[in-house]
Coordinates of C-alpha atoms and ligand atoms in Angstrom, one line a residue:
M1 CA 17.8 -37.9 3.1
R2 CA 20.3 -35.7 5.1
A3 CA 20.7 -36.1 8.8
S4 CA 22.5 -34.0 11.2
L5 CA 23.7 -35.3 14.7
L6 CA 24.5 -32.6 17.1
Q7 CA 26.8 -33.8 19.6
I8 CA 26.3 -31.1 22.2
D9 CA 28.8 -30.1 25.0
V10 CA 26.6 -30.5 28.3
N11 CA 29.3 -28.9 30.7
P12 CA 27.7 -27.4 33.7
Y13 CA 29.5 -24.0 33.1
E14 CA 26.5 -23.1 30.7
S15 CA 23.2 -22.6 32.4
V16 CA 20.2 -24.8 31.1
D17 CA 18.6 -21.5 29.8
S18 CA 21.5 -20.4 27.7
R19 CA 22.1 -24.0 26.4
R20 CA 18.5 -24.1 25.2
D21 CA 19.2 -21.0 23.2
R22 CA 22.4 -22.2 21.9
V23 CA 21.2 -25.6 20.8
A24 CA 18.1 -23.9 19.3
G25 CA 20.5 -21.7 17.2
L26 CA 22.4 -24.8 16.1
V27 CA 19.2 -26.4 15.0
R28 CA 18.1 -23.4 13.2
A29 CA 21.4 -23.6 11.2
Q30 CA 20.6 -27.2 9.9
S31 CA 17.9 -26.0 7.4
G32 CA 19.3 -28.1 4.7
A33 CA 18.8 -31.2 6.8
D34 CA 15.8 -33.5 6.7
L35 CA 16.3 -34.8 10.2
V36 CA 18.2 -33.2 13.0
V37 CA 19.2 -35.3 16.2
L38 CA 20.2 -34.3 19.7
P39 CA 21.6 -36.2 22.6
E40 CA 19.8 -37.8 25.8
L41 CA 19.0 -35.3 28.4
W42 CA 21.0 -32.5 26.9
P43 CA 19.6 -29.5 29.0
T44 CA 21.1 -31.0 32.2
G45 CA 23.3 -33.8 31.2
A46 CA 22.2 -37.4 31.7
F47 CA 24.1 -37.9 34.9
A48 CA 23.2 -34.5 36.7
Y49 CA 20.7 -36.4 39.0
E50 CA 20.5 -33.8 41.5
A51 CA 19.1 -31.4 38.7
F52 CA 16.4 -33.7 37.7
E53 CA 13.7 -32.5 40.0
E54 CA 14.6 -28.8 39.4
Y55 CA 14.4 -29.1 35.7
A56 CA 11.7 -31.7 35.1
E57 CA 9.0 -30.2 32.8
P58 CA 5.8 -31.3 31.2
L59 CA 5.7 -32.2 27.5
D60 CA 4.7 -28.6 26.5
G61 CA 7.5 -27.1 28.8
P62 CA 10.3 -24.7 28.1
T63 CA 12.6 -27.3 26.2
A64 CA 9.6 -28.4 23.9
A65 CA 8.7 -24.7 23.2
V66 CA 12.3 -23.8 22.2
L67 CA 12.7 -27.0 20.0
S68 CA 9.3 -26.7 18.4
A69 CA 10.2 -23.1 17.3
A70 CA 13.6 -24.3 16.0
A71 CA 12.2 -27.1 14.1
A72 CA 9.6 -24.8 12.4
D73 CA 12.1 -22.2 11.6
A74 CA 14.5 -24.5 10.1
S75 CA 11.8 -26.7 8.5
V76 CA 13.2 -30.0 9.7
W77 CA 12.3 -33.1 11.7
L78 CA 13.7 -32.7 15.0
H79 CA 14.5 -35.6 17.3
G80 CA 15.1 -33.3 20.1
G81 CA 16.9 -35.8 22.2
S82 CA 15.2 -36.4 25.7
V83 CA 14.2 -34.2 28.7
V84 CA 13.2 -35.0 32.2
E85 CA 9.5 -35.2 31.8
R86 CA 7.3 -34.6 34.7
A87 CA 4.1 -36.5 34.2
G88 CA 0.6 -35.3 35.5
D89 CA 1.0 -37.7 38.5
G90 CA 4.6 -36.4 39.3
T91 CA 6.4 -39.3 37.9
L92 CA 9.5 -38.4 36.2
Y93 CA 10.4 -39.9 32.8
N94 CA 13.4 -39.8 30.5
T95 CA 11.3 -38.8 27.4
S96 CA 12.4 -38.2 23.8
L97 CA 10.5 -35.6 21.8
V98 CA 10.3 -35.7 18.0
F99 CA 8.8 -32.7 16.2
G100 CA 7.7 -32.2 12.7
P101 CA 9.1 -29.5 10.2
D102 CA 5.8 -27.5 11.2
G103 CA 7.0 -27.6 14.9
R104 CA 4.3 -29.9 16.0
L105 CA 5.3 -32.5 18.5
E106 CA 4.7 -35.7 16.6
R107 CA 5.9 -38.5 18.8
T108 CA 7.3 -39.0 22.4
Y109 CA 9.2 -41.9 23.7
R110 CA 9.8 -42.8 27.4
K111 CA 13.0 -44.5 27.9
I112 CA 12.1 -48.1 28.6
H113 CA 15.4 -49.5 30.3
R114 CA 16.5 -47.3 33.1
F115 CA 20.1 -47.2 34.0
G116 CA 21.7 -47.1 37.4
F117 CA 21.3 -50.6 39.0
D118 CA 19.2 -49.6 41.9
K119 CA 20.2 -45.9 41.9
G120 CA 20.2 -42.9 39.8
E121 CA 17.8 -43.0 36.8
A122 CA 16.6 -46.6 37.9
T123 CA 15.1 -45.3 41.2
M124 CA 14.3 -41.7 40.3
M125 CA 12.3 -42.4 37.0
G126 CA 9.6 -44.5 35.8
G127 CA 10.2 -46.7 32.8
G128 CA 8.5 -46.3 29.5
E129 CA 6.3 -49.2 28.3
S130 CA 5.7 -48.4 24.6
V131 CA 7.9 -49.6 21.7
T132 CA 7.8 -46.3 19.5
T133 CA 8.3 -45.7 15.8
V134 CA 7.8 -42.6 13.8
A135 CA 7.2 -42.4 10.0
L136 CA 9.4 -39.7 8.5
P137 CA 8.7 -38.7 4.9
D138 CA 11.5 -41.0 3.6
A139 CA 11.8 -43.8 6.3
V140 CA 10.4 -45.1 9.5
A141 CA 12.5 -44.3 12.5
G142 CA 12.7 -46.6 15.5
L143 CA 13.3 -44.7 18.8
A144 CA 15.6 -45.7 21.8
T145 CA 17.4 -44.1 24.4
C146 CA 21.1 -44.7 25.6
Y147 CA 21.0 -47.8 28.0
D148 CA 18.3 -49.3 25.7
L149 CA 21.1 -50.0 23.3
R150 CA 22.2 -52.9 25.5
F151 CA 19.0 -54.6 24.8
P152 CA 18.8 -56.1 21.4
E153 CA 15.2 -57.4 21.8
L154 CA 13.9 -53.9 21.9
F155 CA 15.7 -53.2 18.4
R156 CA 14.3 -56.4 16.9
R157 CA 10.7 -55.3 18.0
L158 CA 11.5 -51.8 16.4
T159 CA 12.7 -53.7 13.3
D160 CA 9.5 -55.8 13.2
D161 CA 7.4 -52.5 13.4
G162 CA 9.1 -51.4 10.3
A163 CA 12.0 -49.3 11.5
Q164 CA 14.6 -48.5 8.8
L165 CA 16.5 -46.0 11.1
L166 CA 17.3 -46.5 14.6
V167 CA 17.7 -43.1 16.4
I168 CA 19.6 -43.5 19.7
P169 CA 20.2 -40.2 21.7
A170 CA 22.7 -40.9 24.6
G171 CA 24.7 -39.6 27.5
W172 CA 27.1 -42.4 27.4
P173 CA 30.1 -42.4 29.8
A174 CA 33.6 -42.2 28.2
R175 CA 34.7 -45.1 30.3
R176 CA 32.5 -47.4 28.4
R177 CA 33.0 -45.8 25.0
E178 CA 34.0 -49.1 23.3
H179 CA 30.5 -50.5 24.2
W180 CA 28.8 -47.4 22.9
T181 CA 30.5 -47.6 19.4
L182 CA 30.5 -51.6 19.3
L183 CA 26.9 -51.9 20.2
S184 CA 25.6 -49.2 17.8
R185 CA 27.4 -51.1 15.0
A186 CA 25.9 -54.5 16.2
R187 CA 22.4 -53.0 16.3
A188 CA 22.9 -51.9 12.7
V189 CA 24.2 -55.2 11.4
E190 CA 21.8 -57.5 13.2
N191 CA 18.8 -55.3 11.9
Q192 CA 20.2 -54.3 8.6
A193 CA 19.1 -50.7 9.5
Y194 CA 20.8 -47.3 9.7
V195 CA 21.9 -46.4 13.2
L196 CA 22.0 -42.7 14.2
A197 CA 23.7 -42.8 17.4
C198 CA 23.9 -39.2 19.0
C199 CA 26.0 -38.9 22.3
S200 CA 26.8 -35.7 24.3
A201 CA 30.1 -34.3 24.9
G202 CA 31.8 -32.7 27.9
T203 CA 31.6 -33.7 31.6
H204 CA 28.8 -33.3 34.2
G205 CA 27.9 -35.2 37.3
G206 CA 31.6 -36.3 37.4
V207 CA 30.9 -38.2 34.4
E208 CA 33.1 -37.7 31.2
Q209 CA 30.9 -38.3 28.1
A210 CA 31.9 -40.6 25.4
G211 CA 31.1 -38.3 22.3
H212 CA 31.8 -40.6 19.2
S213 CA 28.5 -40.0 18.0
Q214 CA 28.2 -42.2 14.7
V215 CA 26.2 -43.0 11.7
V216 CA 26.3 -46.6 10.7
D217 CA 24.8 -48.0 7.6
P218 CA 22.7 -51.1 7.2
W219 CA 25.8 -53.2 6.4
G220 CA 27.6 -52.0 9.6
E221 CA 29.9 -49.5 8.0
V222 CA 30.5 -46.4 9.9
L223 CA 29.6 -43.5 7.6
A224 CA 30.6 -40.8 10.0
E225 CA 32.1 -40.7 13.7
A226 CA 32.6 -37.7 15.9
G227 CA 35.4 -37.2 18.1
E228 CA 35.3 -36.3 21.9
D229 CA 34.2 -32.5 21.7
E230 CA 31.2 -30.7 20.5
E231 CA 30.6 -31.5 16.8
I232 CA 28.2 -31.8 14.2
L233 CA 27.9 -34.8 11.9
T234 CA 26.0 -34.3 8.6
V235 CA 25.5 -37.5 6.5
D236 CA 23.4 -38.3 3.5
L237 CA 21.5 -41.7 3.9
D238 CA 19.7 -43.6 1.3
P239 CA 16.7 -45.4 2.8
A240 CA 16.5 -47.7 -0.2
R241 CA 19.8 -49.2 1.1
V242 CA 17.9 -50.9 4.0
A243 CA 15.4 -52.9 1.7
K244 CA 18.5 -53.7 -0.7
T245 CA 20.6 -55.0 2.1
R246 CA 17.8 -57.0 3.5
A247 CA 17.1 -58.4 0.0
D248 CA 20.7 -59.3 -0.9
F249 CA 21.6 -60.8 2.3
P250 CA 18.3 -61.8 3.6
V251 CA 19.1 -62.9 7.2
L252 CA 16.2 -61.5 8.8
R253 CA 14.1 -64.0 6.7
D254 CA 15.9 -66.9 8.4
R255 CA 14.9 -66.1 11.9
V256 CA 13.6 -69.2 13.7
L257 CA 12.6 -67.8 17.1
Ligands
LIG1 N1 23.7 -44.1 30.9 C1 23.0 -45.1 30.4 O1 21.9 -44.9 30.0 C2 23.9 -46.3 29.8 C3 25.1 -46.5 30.3 O2 25.8 -45.7 30.8 C4 25.7 -47.6 29.8 O3 26.9 -48.1 30.1 O4 24.8 -48.7 29.4

């Protein structure tokens, strides 16, 4: 199973419209992959709070349309990162979109843990309530977004629900890069699952992004790690390694609580 993580530069010198077109072109170029992953809130950047209202969109909005067409053209499963969703009642959510290779929207996931400590996302957005997995042809993927990474109980729930890959789009700040890479590895080790952690690059809303997207295997080895600039990571995964790791070192079986 081949996965491509697109670590997108979210600098505000590029308009949202032109970034959508550029990202769609990058997705189309990944036609050899089985799964393509984009970062959190890549159209605006995760810390561009002032742009959330302006660019909020319904689940069939302009970003979804562009991503759906790109997934179908490349014939790939596409985790389209997240967008600012405006729900029917006007509430905003940080919502991930997963498309099948025919361009159909197969799954959405509203970020459960909102970042900001009484400001920013934490006050502007509603929190998701559903622990969400999606069955890909070769593996079950568990969905989480950025700040969710700090909450191991979510990942244990995803593992209990059958997740073999943990897919985590993010707009993680560079000043906490060590936490980003450390926690991504920790979630892989403790759940004996692949972690596909896809961050953005660049600076927006005054926040430099961590980059350093990475793919970690179920033993905690980093199979690939990006640098700080826009970059594409392409990695071959073997979903059978998840069951093998869990059988060879059956720590999950020894859970007491
Ligand atoms: N931006 C986030 O969602 C999470 C974050 O910044 C963190 O440090 O955690």
